[in-house]
Amino acid sequence: MQINLQGKNAMVCGASRGIGNAIAMLFAQLGANVTLVARNAAILERVVRDLDTSKGQKHDFIAADFSKPEELKEKLRLKVNEPKVYNILVNNTGGPPAGLAIDAELHEYTLAFTNHLLCNQILVQTLVDGMRASGYGRIINIISTSVKVPLKGLGVSNTIRGAVGNWSKTLANELGKYNITVNNILPGATETDRLKQIIEGKASKQNHSIEEVNNEMMEEIPLARFAKPEETAFAAAFLASEYAAYITGINLPVDGGRTPSL
Ligand code: NAD
């Protein structure tokens, strides 16, 4: 079994660093033409240069800020009007800041809803016709294990993840007949800037050292270590491939066993 994404066009969001970046790098290695999406054009230009082109793959990017959904819509319209059919979409962006649900201001919930759910909806609506026409669609949402069990101190994040999880399951029901699958990856603690910020935040709040927080977090993980972003990317590559053709509407935790439920 060898995953081959040659001839497939993939749009990977939040691709300038972390999990999205690892997915973009792997999809390119597997032969896909990749369109990166994130905010900073200069960084994206650099990432495009790092992507594998040994099989003639062509890569590009869209610089867009998910907190401005109308701008994203317009930039996508121009790109997808080329016309270019995308077969694979990875919905992913930065997670909401940590904090208790009870303390969060209304605008924090609105922003999280915009960045995560509304932008995902814009992306799917823009790409779905091409997926339908090509007969091959893979929508992969990078969410969080809080879809299954809320995480302490991540109130806004827990809330919005539930919404994205249910949106995704509903889409899986609606789009299956077009050979479009919709699945969620639920990362556990993964070595990225996001995890670094969360650990630093916990350390300063609890007056613990970074090492103490690391150890406390690892004690909750049966595999006793944090994930590498590449390990999440392997799961995404499988879901994007032809081998996952009969898998839709699922949550796939890549969390070292941390989630305390099935
Ligand atoms: P990260 O912060 O390292 O990377 C986020 C990416 O999204 C970057 O490319 C960033 O530029 C982009 N981005 C952020 N805000 C944006 C905006 N407004 N518009 C457009 N692009 C934007 O995050 P990560 O660790 O790779 O996590 C990816 C997702 O997985 C997040 O939703 C995160 O909360 C979730 N997650 C991460 C972990 C973890 O431990 N790393 C655990 C569970 C869930």
PDB file of C-alpha atoms and ligand atoms in Angstrom:
ATOM      1  CA  MET A   1       0.000   0.000   0.000  1.00  0.00           C
ATOM      2  CA  GLN A   2       1.648   3.194  -1.161  1.00  0.00           C
ATOM      3  CA  ILE A   3      -0.084   6.525  -0.946  1.00  0.00           C
ATOM      4  CA  ASN A   4       0.135   8.459  -4.180  1.00  0.00           C
ATOM      5  CA  LEU A   5      -1.445  11.909  -4.480  1.00  0.00           C
ATOM      6  CA  GLN A   6      -0.034  12.658  -7.926  1.00  0.00           C
ATOM      7  CA  GLY A   7      -2.495  14.594 -10.072  1.00  0.00           C
ATOM      8  CA  LYS A   8      -4.457  15.730  -7.012  1.00  0.00           C
ATOM      9  CA  ASN A   9      -4.817  19.399  -6.078  1.00  0.00           C
ATOM     10  CA  ALA A  10      -4.854  20.033  -2.347  1.00  0.00           C
ATOM     11  CA  MET A  11      -5.621  23.196  -0.420  1.00  0.00           C
ATOM     12  CA  VAL A  12      -4.037  23.155   3.037  1.00  0.00           C
ATOM     13  CA  CYS A  13      -4.947  25.899   5.505  1.00  0.00           C
ATOM     14  CA  GLY A  14      -2.858  27.106   8.420  1.00  0.00           C
ATOM     15  CA  ALA A  15       0.102  25.829   6.421  1.00  0.00           C
ATOM     16  CA  SER A  16       2.794  28.300   7.442  1.00  0.00           C
ATOM     17  CA  ARG A  17       3.789  26.297  10.538  1.00  0.00           C
ATOM     18  CA  GLY A  18       2.809  23.466  12.880  1.00  0.00           C
ATOM     19  CA  ILE A  19       0.407  20.706  11.883  1.00  0.00           C
ATOM     20  CA  GLY A  20      -0.788  22.425   8.677  1.00  0.00           C
ATOM     21  CA  ASN A  21       2.787  22.885   7.535  1.00  0.00           C
ATOM     22  CA  ALA A  22       3.623  19.217   8.158  1.00  0.00           C
ATOM     23  CA  ILE A  23       0.549  18.181   6.161  1.00  0.00           C
ATOM     24  CA  ALA A  24       1.465  20.455   3.234  1.00  0.00           C
ATOM     25  CA  MET A  25       5.035  19.111   3.160  1.00  0.00           C
ATOM     26  CA  LEU A  26       3.843  15.488   3.210  1.00  0.00           C
ATOM     27  CA  PHE A  27       1.097  15.978   0.602  1.00  0.00           C
ATOM     28  CA  ALA A  28       3.699  17.527  -1.719  1.00  0.00           C
ATOM     29  CA  GLN A  29       6.094  14.603  -1.109  1.00  0.00           C
ATOM     30  CA  LEU A  30       3.258  12.253  -2.034  1.00  0.00           C
ATOM     31  CA  GLY A  31       2.861  14.063  -5.360  1.00  0.00           C
ATOM     32  CA  ALA A  32       0.019  16.539  -4.760  1.00  0.00           C
ATOM     33  CA  ASN A  33      -0.016  20.095  -6.085  1.00  0.00           C
ATOM     34  CA  VAL A  34      -0.500  22.141  -2.922  1.00  0.00           C
ATOM     35  CA  THR A  35      -2.076  25.556  -2.376  1.00  0.00           C
ATOM     36  CA  LEU A  36      -1.070  26.876   1.025  1.00  0.00           C
ATOM     37  CA  VAL A  37      -3.318  29.240   2.969  1.00  0.00           C
ATOM     38  CA  ALA A  38      -2.276  31.386   5.959  1.00  0.00           C
ATOM     39  CA  ARG A  39      -1.857  35.074   6.764  1.00  0.00           C
ATOM     40  CA  ASN A  40       1.722  35.965   5.938  1.00  0.00           C
ATOM     41  CA  ALA A  41       2.684  36.074   2.233  1.00  0.00           C
ATOM     42  CA  ALA A  42       6.435  36.275   2.897  1.00  0.00           C
ATOM     43  CA  ILE A  43       6.387  33.120   5.046  1.00  0.00           C
ATOM     44  CA  LEU A  44       4.162  31.293   2.577  1.00  0.00           C
ATOM     45  CA  GLU A  45       6.531  32.139  -0.273  1.00  0.00           C
ATOM     46  CA  ARG A  46       9.316  30.486   1.707  1.00  0.00           C
ATOM     47  CA  VAL A  47       7.202  27.415   2.492  1.00  0.00           C
ATOM     48  CA  VAL A  48       6.277  27.024  -1.194  1.00  0.00           C
ATOM     49  CA  ARG A  49       9.995  26.921  -2.011  1.00  0.00           C
ATOM     50  CA  ASP A  50      10.461  24.085   0.543  1.00  0.00           C
ATOM     51  CA  LEU A  51       7.759  21.860  -0.940  1.00  0.00           C
ATOM     52  CA  ASP A  52       8.750  18.828  -3.005  1.00  0.00           C
ATOM     53  CA  THR A  53       8.569  19.361  -6.783  1.00  0.00           C
ATOM     54  CA  SER A  54      10.451  16.247  -7.886  1.00  0.00           C
ATOM     55  CA  LYS A  55       7.394  14.828  -9.684  1.00  0.00           C
ATOM     56  CA  GLY A  56       6.547  18.094 -11.442  1.00  0.00           C
ATOM     57  CA  GLN A  57       4.177  19.281  -8.708  1.00  0.00           C
ATOM     58  CA  LYS A  58       3.141  22.927  -8.843  1.00  0.00           C
ATOM     59  CA  HIS A  59       2.519  24.789  -5.611  1.00  0.00           C
ATOM     60  CA  ASP A  60       1.184  28.229  -4.753  1.00  0.00           C
ATOM     61  CA  PHE A  61      -0.442  30.098  -1.908  1.00  0.00           C
ATOM     62  CA  ILE A  62      -3.218  32.419  -0.799  1.00  0.00           C
ATOM     63  CA  ALA A  63      -2.414  34.926   1.943  1.00  0.00           C
ATOM     64  CA  ALA A  64      -5.667  35.424   3.858  1.00  0.00           C
ATOM     65  CA  ASP A  65      -6.709  36.151   7.414  1.00  0.00           C
ATOM     66  CA  PHE A  66      -9.566  33.958   8.644  1.00  0.00           C
ATOM     67  CA  SER A  67     -10.779  36.714  10.939  1.00  0.00           C
ATOM     68  CA  LYS A  68     -11.844  38.499   7.714  1.00  0.00           C
ATOM     69  CA  PRO A  69     -14.100  35.940   6.014  1.00  0.00           C
ATOM     70  CA  GLU A  70     -15.269  38.226   3.187  1.00  0.00           C
ATOM     71  CA  GLU A  71     -11.651  38.812   2.186  1.00  0.00           C
ATOM     72  CA  LEU A  72     -11.005  35.059   2.231  1.00  0.00           C
ATOM     73  CA  LYS A  73     -14.087  34.526   0.052  1.00  0.00           C
ATOM     74  CA  GLU A  74     -12.892  37.022  -2.549  1.00  0.00           C
ATOM     75  CA  LYS A  75      -9.335  35.656  -2.648  1.00  0.00           C
ATOM     76  CA  LEU A  76     -10.668  32.112  -3.044  1.00  0.00           C
ATOM     77  CA  ARG A  77     -13.030  33.207  -5.786  1.00  0.00           C
ATOM     78  CA  LEU A  78     -10.133  34.597  -7.803  1.00  0.00           C
ATOM     79  CA  LYS A  79      -7.979  31.489  -7.254  1.00  0.00           C
ATOM     80  CA  VAL A  80     -10.624  28.841  -7.858  1.00  0.00           C
ATOM     81  CA  ASN A  81     -11.917  30.691 -10.911  1.00  0.00           C
ATOM     82  CA  GLU A  82      -8.631  29.939 -12.669  1.00  0.00           C
ATOM     83  CA  PRO A  83     -10.348  27.359 -13.102  1.00  0.00           C
ATOM     84  CA  LYS A  84      -8.713  24.778 -10.898  1.00  0.00           C
ATOM     85  CA  VAL A  85     -10.422  21.791  -9.346  1.00  0.00           C
ATOM     86  CA  TYR A  86      -9.347  20.934  -5.818  1.00  0.00           C
ATOM     87  CA  ASN A  87      -9.753  17.332  -4.701  1.00  0.00           C
ATOM     88  CA  ILE A  88      -8.498  17.734  -1.137  1.00  0.00           C
ATOM     89  CA  LEU A  89      -9.205  20.441   1.433  1.00  0.00           C
ATOM     90  CA  VAL A  90      -7.598  20.599   4.871  1.00  0.00           C
ATOM     91  CA  ASN A  91      -9.475  23.013   7.122  1.00  0.00           C
ATOM     92  CA  ASN A  92      -7.086  24.235   9.801  1.00  0.00           C
ATOM     93  CA  THR A  93      -6.191  27.464  11.578  1.00  0.00           C
ATOM     94  CA  GLY A  94      -4.796  28.709  14.886  1.00  0.00           C
ATOM     95  CA  GLY A  95      -6.678  27.668  18.018  1.00  0.00           C
ATOM     96  CA  PRO A  96      -8.498  30.213  20.242  1.00  0.00           C
ATOM     97  CA  PRO A  97      -6.589  31.546  23.274  1.00  0.00           C
ATOM     98  CA  ALA A  98      -6.784  29.590  26.542  1.00  0.00           C
ATOM     99  CA  GLY A  99      -9.142  30.646  29.349  1.00  0.00           C
ATOM    100  CA  LEU A 100     -12.288  29.612  31.191  1.00  0.00           C
ATOM    101  CA  ALA A 101     -15.565  29.546  29.239  1.00  0.00           C
ATOM    102  CA  ILE A 102     -17.252  31.582  31.950  1.00  0.00           C
ATOM    103  CA  ASP A 103     -14.725  34.422  31.660  1.00  0.00           C
ATOM    104  CA  ALA A 104     -14.729  34.713  27.853  1.00  0.00           C
ATOM    105  CA  GLU A 105     -16.091  37.892  26.279  1.00  0.00           C
ATOM    106  CA  LEU A 106     -18.756  37.579  23.581  1.00  0.00           C
ATOM    107  CA  HIS A 107     -16.366  38.821  20.916  1.00  0.00           C
ATOM    108  CA  GLU A 108     -14.007  35.912  21.688  1.00  0.00           C
ATOM    109  CA  TYR A 109     -16.775  33.435  20.857  1.00  0.00           C
ATOM    110  CA  THR A 110     -17.686  35.395  17.726  1.00  0.00           C
ATOM    111  CA  LEU A 111     -14.077  35.459  16.561  1.00  0.00           C
ATOM    112  CA  ALA A 112     -13.610  31.727  17.165  1.00  0.00           C
ATOM    113  CA  PHE A 113     -16.848  30.976  15.275  1.00  0.00           C
ATOM    114  CA  THR A 114     -15.663  33.159  12.378  1.00  0.00           C
ATOM    115  CA  ASN A 115     -12.131  31.735  12.214  1.00  0.00           C
ATOM    116  CA  HIS A 116     -13.165  28.128  12.495  1.00  0.00           C
ATOM    117  CA  LEU A 117     -16.718  27.501  11.374  1.00  0.00           C
ATOM    118  CA  LEU A 118     -17.480  30.363   8.969  1.00  0.00           C
ATOM    119  CA  CYS A 119     -14.169  30.127   7.123  1.00  0.00           C
ATOM    120  CA  ASN A 120     -14.455  26.342   6.874  1.00  0.00           C
ATOM    121  CA  GLN A 121     -17.914  26.837   5.356  1.00  0.00           C
ATOM    122  CA  ILE A 122     -16.592  29.388   2.841  1.00  0.00           C
ATOM    123  CA  LEU A 123     -13.772  27.042   1.857  1.00  0.00           C
ATOM    124  CA  VAL A 124     -16.054  24.047   1.418  1.00  0.00           C
ATOM    125  CA  GLN A 125     -18.677  26.011  -0.517  1.00  0.00           C
ATOM    126  CA  THR A 126     -16.001  27.327  -2.877  1.00  0.00           C
ATOM    127  CA  LEU A 127     -14.397  23.953  -3.559  1.00  0.00           C
ATOM    128  CA  VAL A 128     -17.342  21.567  -3.437  1.00  0.00           C
ATOM    129  CA  ASP A 129     -18.480  21.937  -7.060  1.00  0.00           C
ATOM    130  CA  GLY A 130     -15.022  20.988  -8.330  1.00  0.00           C
ATOM    131  CA  MET A 131     -14.876  18.007  -5.969  1.00  0.00           C
ATOM    132  CA  ARG A 132     -18.297  16.846  -7.162  1.00  0.00           C
ATOM    133  CA  ALA A 133     -17.339  17.258 -10.822  1.00  0.00           C
ATOM    134  CA  SER A 134     -14.042  15.405 -10.391  1.00  0.00           C
ATOM    135  CA  GLY A 135     -15.696  12.576  -8.441  1.00  0.00           C
ATOM    136  CA  TYR A 136     -12.981  12.721  -5.764  1.00  0.00           C
ATOM    137  CA  GLY A 137     -13.362  14.851  -2.665  1.00  0.00           C
ATOM    138  CA  ARG A 138     -11.576  14.680   0.663  1.00  0.00           C
ATOM    139  CA  ILE A 139     -12.386  17.252   3.332  1.00  0.00           C
ATOM    140  CA  ILE A 140     -10.237  16.920   6.440  1.00  0.00           C
ATOM    141  CA  ASN A 141     -10.818  19.142   9.455  1.00  0.00           C
ATOM    142  CA  ILE A 142      -8.069  19.569  12.034  1.00  0.00           C
ATOM    143  CA  ILE A 143      -9.987  20.085  15.248  1.00  0.00           C
ATOM    144  CA  SER A 144      -9.066  18.856  18.759  1.00  0.00           C
ATOM    145  CA  THR A 145      -9.783  15.955  21.085  1.00  0.00           C
ATOM    146  CA  SER A 146     -12.143  18.356  22.863  1.00  0.00           C
ATOM    147  CA  VAL A 147     -14.725  17.293  20.254  1.00  0.00           C
ATOM    148  CA  LYS A 148     -14.983  14.183  22.462  1.00  0.00           C
ATOM    149  CA  VAL A 149     -14.023  15.401  25.952  1.00  0.00           C
ATOM    150  CA  PRO A 150     -13.645  19.108  26.891  1.00  0.00           C
ATOM    151  CA  LEU A 151     -10.116  20.103  27.918  1.00  0.00           C
ATOM    152  CA  LYS A 152      -9.516  22.087  31.123  1.00  0.00           C
ATOM    153  CA  GLY A 153      -8.908  25.796  30.636  1.00  0.00           C
ATOM    154  CA  LEU A 154      -9.817  25.873  26.932  1.00  0.00           C
ATOM    155  CA  GLY A 155     -13.408  27.161  27.209  1.00  0.00           C
ATOM    156  CA  VAL A 156     -13.841  28.943  23.885  1.00  0.00           C
ATOM    157  CA  SER A 157     -11.879  26.255  22.069  1.00  0.00           C
ATOM    158  CA  ASN A 158     -13.981  23.417  23.548  1.00  0.00           C
ATOM    159  CA  THR A 159     -17.155  25.224  22.501  1.00  0.00           C
ATOM    160  CA  ILE A 160     -16.187  25.916  18.915  1.00  0.00           C
ATOM    161  CA  ARG A 161     -14.725  22.416  18.406  1.00  0.00           C
ATOM    162  CA  GLY A 162     -18.107  20.911  19.210  1.00  0.00           C
ATOM    163  CA  ALA A 163     -19.735  23.117  16.578  1.00  0.00           C
ATOM    164  CA  VAL A 164     -17.150  22.230  13.915  1.00  0.00           C
ATOM    165  CA  GLY A 165     -17.467  18.515  14.765  1.00  0.00           C
ATOM    166  CA  ASN A 166     -21.234  18.540  14.226  1.00  0.00           C
ATOM    167  CA  TRP A 167     -20.988  20.700  11.101  1.00  0.00           C
ATOM    168  CA  SER A 168     -18.521  18.186   9.698  1.00  0.00           C
ATOM    169  CA  LYS A 169     -20.655  15.123  10.492  1.00  0.00           C
ATOM    170  CA  THR A 170     -23.646  16.812   8.852  1.00  0.00           C
ATOM    171  CA  LEU A 171     -21.618  17.561   5.718  1.00  0.00           C
ATOM    172  CA  ALA A 172     -20.408  13.945   5.606  1.00  0.00           C
ATOM    173  CA  ASN A 173     -24.061  12.861   5.468  1.00  0.00           C
ATOM    174  CA  GLU A 174     -24.863  15.376   2.727  1.00  0.00           C
ATOM    175  CA  LEU A 175     -21.818  14.912   0.483  1.00  0.00           C
ATOM    176  CA  GLY A 176     -21.173  11.158   0.627  1.00  0.00           C
ATOM    177  CA  LYS A 177     -23.230  10.490  -2.492  1.00  0.00           C
ATOM    178  CA  TYR A 178     -20.785  12.618  -4.507  1.00  0.00           C
ATOM    179  CA  ASN A 179     -17.799  10.551  -3.371  1.00  0.00           C
ATOM    180  CA  ILE A 180     -16.737  13.360  -1.078  1.00  0.00           C
ATOM    181  CA  THR A 181     -15.616  12.220   2.375  1.00  0.00           C
ATOM    182  CA  VAL A 182     -15.527  14.532   5.390  1.00  0.00           C
ATOM    183  CA  ASN A 183     -13.439  13.500   8.382  1.00  0.00           C
ATOM    184  CA  ASN A 184     -11.926  15.091  11.466  1.00  0.00           C
ATOM    185  CA  ILE A 185      -8.460  14.681  12.896  1.00  0.00           C
ATOM    186  CA  LEU A 186      -8.313  15.358  16.622  1.00  0.00           C
ATOM    187  CA  PRO A 187      -4.726  16.149  17.576  1.00  0.00           C
ATOM    188  CA  GLY A 188      -3.556  15.622  21.131  1.00  0.00           C
ATOM    189  CA  ALA A 189      -0.582  17.530  22.537  1.00  0.00           C
ATOM    190  CA  THR A 190       1.570  18.119  19.459  1.00  0.00           C
ATOM    191  CA  GLU A 191       4.965  19.854  19.395  1.00  0.00           C
ATOM    192  CA  THR A 192       4.061  23.170  17.734  1.00  0.00           C
ATOM    193  CA  ASP A 193       3.947  26.863  18.667  1.00  0.00           C
ATOM    194  CA  ARG A 194       0.376  26.333  19.880  1.00  0.00           C
ATOM    195  CA  LEU A 195       1.502  23.732  22.450  1.00  0.00           C
ATOM    196  CA  LYS A 196       4.415  25.937  23.531  1.00  0.00           C
ATOM    197  CA  GLN A 197       2.002  28.821  24.228  1.00  0.00           C
ATOM    198  CA  ILE A 198      -0.363  26.550  26.173  1.00  0.00           C
ATOM    199  CA  ILE A 199       2.479  25.153  28.302  1.00  0.00           C
ATOM    200  CA  GLU A 200       3.882  28.632  28.993  1.00  0.00           C
ATOM    201  CA  GLY A 201       0.408  29.870  29.939  1.00  0.00           C
ATOM    202  CA  LYS A 202      -0.148  26.968  32.352  1.00  0.00           C
ATOM    203  CA  ALA A 203       3.302  27.396  33.901  1.00  0.00           C
ATOM    204  CA  SER A 204       2.791  31.075  34.654  1.00  0.00           C
ATOM    205  CA  LYS A 205      -0.782  30.555  35.927  1.00  0.00           C
ATOM    206  CA  GLN A 206       0.107  27.647  38.227  1.00  0.00           C
ATOM    207  CA  ASN A 207       3.528  29.051  39.190  1.00  0.00           C
ATOM    208  CA  HIS A 208       5.133  25.830  37.931  1.00  0.00           C
ATOM    209  CA  SER A 209       8.223  25.413  35.782  1.00  0.00           C
ATOM    210  CA  ILE A 210       7.899  24.522  32.092  1.00  0.00           C
ATOM    211  CA  GLU A 211       9.402  21.115  32.909  1.00  0.00           C
ATOM    212  CA  GLU A 212       6.801  20.483  35.634  1.00  0.00           C
ATOM    213  CA  VAL A 213       3.951  21.337  33.248  1.00  0.00           C
ATOM    214  CA  ASN A 214       5.489  19.122  30.535  1.00  0.00           C
ATOM    215  CA  ASN A 215       5.659  16.216  32.978  1.00  0.00           C
ATOM    216  CA  GLU A 216       2.101  16.756  34.243  1.00  0.00           C
ATOM    217  CA  MET A 217       0.808  16.766  30.665  1.00  0.00           C
ATOM    218  CA  MET A 218       2.796  13.686  29.679  1.00  0.00           C
ATOM    219  CA  GLU A 219       1.445  11.741  32.649  1.00  0.00           C
ATOM    220  CA  GLU A 220      -1.988  11.931  31.020  1.00  0.00           C
ATOM    221  CA  ILE A 221      -0.710  10.375  27.776  1.00  0.00           C
ATOM    222  CA  PRO A 222      -0.463   6.562  27.613  1.00  0.00           C
ATOM    223  CA  LEU A 223       2.328   6.824  25.022  1.00  0.00           C
ATOM    224  CA  ALA A 224       4.120   9.174  27.471  1.00  0.00           C
ATOM    225  CA  ARG A 225       5.271  11.753  24.912  1.00  0.00           C
ATOM    226  CA  PHE A 226       3.982  14.606  22.785  1.00  0.00           C
ATOM    227  CA  ALA A 227       3.204  14.033  19.093  1.00  0.00           C
ATOM    228  CA  LYS A 228       5.364  15.288  16.263  1.00  0.00           C
ATOM    229  CA  PRO A 229       3.340  17.308  13.707  1.00  0.00           C
ATOM    230  CA  GLU A 230       4.458  14.775  11.071  1.00  0.00           C
ATOM    231  CA  GLU A 231       2.537  12.056  12.930  1.00  0.00           C
ATOM    232  CA  THR A 232      -0.679  14.018  12.485  1.00  0.00           C
ATOM    233  CA  ALA A 233       0.226  14.552   8.825  1.00  0.00           C
ATOM    234  CA  PHE A 234       0.455  10.759   8.283  1.00  0.00           C
ATOM    235  CA  ALA A 235      -3.177  10.437   9.415  1.00  0.00           C
ATOM    236  CA  ALA A 236      -4.187  13.271   7.066  1.00  0.00           C
ATOM    237  CA  ALA A 237      -2.392  11.625   4.132  1.00  0.00           C
ATOM    238  CA  PHE A 238      -4.251   8.379   4.748  1.00  0.00           C
ATOM    239  CA  LEU A 239      -7.620  10.166   4.905  1.00  0.00           C
ATOM    240  CA  ALA A 240      -6.755  12.091   1.722  1.00  0.00           C
ATOM    241  CA  SER A 241      -5.828   8.940  -0.149  1.00  0.00           C
ATOM    242  CA  GLU A 242      -7.866   6.444  -2.148  1.00  0.00           C
ATOM    243  CA  TYR A 243      -7.309   3.940   0.677  1.00  0.00           C
ATOM    244  CA  ALA A 244      -9.725   5.878   2.903  1.00  0.00           C
ATOM    245  CA  ALA A 245     -12.502   5.859   0.283  1.00  0.00           C
ATOM    246  CA  TYR A 246     -14.998   4.136   2.589  1.00  0.00           C
ATOM    247  CA  ILE A 247     -14.281   6.234   5.675  1.00  0.00           C
ATOM    248  CA  THR A 248     -16.425   9.295   6.253  1.00  0.00           C
ATOM    249  CA  GLY A 249     -17.953  11.171   9.173  1.00  0.00           C
ATOM    250  CA  ILE A 250     -15.365  10.029  11.707  1.00  0.00           C
ATOM    251  CA  ASN A 251     -13.236  11.619  14.421  1.00  0.00           C
ATOM    252  CA  LEU A 252      -9.682  10.277  14.345  1.00  0.00           C
ATOM    253  CA  PRO A 253      -7.743  11.148  17.509  1.00  0.00           C
ATOM    254  CA  VAL A 254      -3.979  11.347  17.025  1.00  0.00           C
ATOM    255  CA  ASP A 255      -3.334  11.829  20.707  1.00  0.00           C
ATOM    256  CA  GLY A 256      -1.152   9.007  22.031  1.00  0.00           C
ATOM    257  CA  GLY A 257      -4.226   7.596  23.775  1.00  0.00           C
ATOM    258  CA  ARG A 258      -4.837  10.674  25.945  1.00  0.00           C
ATOM    259  CA  THR A 259      -8.598  11.018  25.372  1.00  0.00           C
ATOM    260  CA  PRO A 260     -10.317   9.227  28.278  1.00  0.00           C
ATOM    261  CA  SER A 261     -13.238   7.976  26.175  1.00  0.00           C
ATOM    262  CA  LEU A 262     -13.756   5.822  23.119  1.00  0.00           C
TER     263      LEU A 262
HETATM  264  P1  NAD B   1      -0.057  26.665  15.157  1.00  0.00           P
HETATM  265  O1  NAD B   1      -0.451  27.840  15.964  1.00  0.00           O
HETATM  266  O2  NAD B   1       1.317  26.129  15.265  1.00  0.00           O
HETATM  267  O3  NAD B   1      -0.341  26.937  13.600  1.00  0.00           O
HETATM  268  C1  NAD B   1      -1.552  27.522  13.190  1.00  0.00           C
HETATM  269  C2  NAD B   1      -1.526  27.865  11.712  1.00  0.00           C
HETATM  270  O4  NAD B   1      -2.721  28.603  11.413  1.00  0.00           O
HETATM  271  C3  NAD B   1      -0.362  28.750  11.302  1.00  0.00           C
HETATM  272  O5  NAD B   1       0.000  28.471   9.965  1.00  0.00           O
HETATM  273  C4  NAD B   1      -0.964  30.151  11.382  1.00  0.00           C
HETATM  274  O6  NAD B   1      -0.314  31.101  10.573  1.00  0.00           O
HETATM  275  C5  NAD B   1      -2.378  29.876  10.867  1.00  0.00           C
HETATM  276  N1  NAD B   1      -3.311  30.886  11.353  1.00  0.00           N
HETATM  277  C6  NAD B   1      -3.491  31.286  12.631  1.00  0.00           C
HETATM  278  N2  NAD B   1      -4.416  32.256  12.691  1.00  0.00           N
HETATM  279  C7  NAD B   1      -4.834  32.481  11.421  1.00  0.00           C
HETATM  280  C8  NAD B   1      -5.777  33.363  10.821  1.00  0.00           C
HETATM  281  N3  NAD B   1      -6.465  34.247  11.560  1.00  0.00           N
HETATM  282  N4  NAD B   1      -5.947  33.316   9.486  1.00  0.00           N
HETATM  283  C9  NAD B   1      -5.259  32.438   8.728  1.00  0.00           C
HETATM  284  N5  NAD B   1      -4.360  31.570   9.235  1.00  0.00           N
HETATM  285  C10 NAD B   1      -4.141  31.598  10.553  1.00  0.00           C
HETATM  286  O7  NAD B   1      -1.158  25.552  15.525  1.00  0.00           O
HETATM  287  P2  NAD B   1      -1.045  23.947  15.475  1.00  0.00           P
HETATM  288  O8  NAD B   1      -0.482  23.472  16.744  1.00  0.00           O
HETATM  289  O9  NAD B   1      -0.461  23.524  14.182  1.00  0.00           O
HETATM  290  O10 NAD B   1      -2.586  23.559  15.552  1.00  0.00           O
HETATM  291  C11 NAD B   1      -3.449  23.510  14.440  1.00  0.00           C
HETATM  292  C12 NAD B   1      -4.859  23.286  14.961  1.00  0.00           C
HETATM  293  O11 NAD B   1      -4.903  22.099  15.773  1.00  0.00           O
HETATM  294  C13 NAD B   1      -5.351  24.442  15.863  1.00  0.00           C
HETATM  295  O12 NAD B   1      -6.722  24.634  15.712  1.00  0.00           O
HETATM  296  C14 NAD B   1      -5.019  23.908  17.241  1.00  0.00           C
HETATM  297  O13 NAD B   1      -5.764  24.530  18.258  1.00  0.00           O
HETATM  298  C15 NAD B   1      -5.374  22.443  17.071  1.00  0.00           C
HETATM  299  N6  NAD B   1      -4.756  21.616  18.087  1.00  0.00           N
HETATM  300  C16 NAD B   1      -3.422  21.689  18.323  1.00  0.00           C
HETATM  301  C17 NAD B   1      -2.870  20.927  19.359  1.00  0.00           C
HETATM  302  C18 NAD B   1      -1.404  21.001  19.684  1.00  0.00           C
HETATM  303  O14 NAD B   1      -1.002  20.473  20.728  1.00  0.00           O
HETATM  304  N7  NAD B   1      -0.565  21.593  18.862  1.00  0.00           N
HETATM  305  C19 NAD B   1      -3.697  20.095  20.122  1.00  0.00           C
HETATM  306  C20 NAD B   1      -5.054  20.034  19.832  1.00  0.00           C
HETATM  307  C21 NAD B   1      -5.578  20.807  18.813  1.00  0.00           C
END
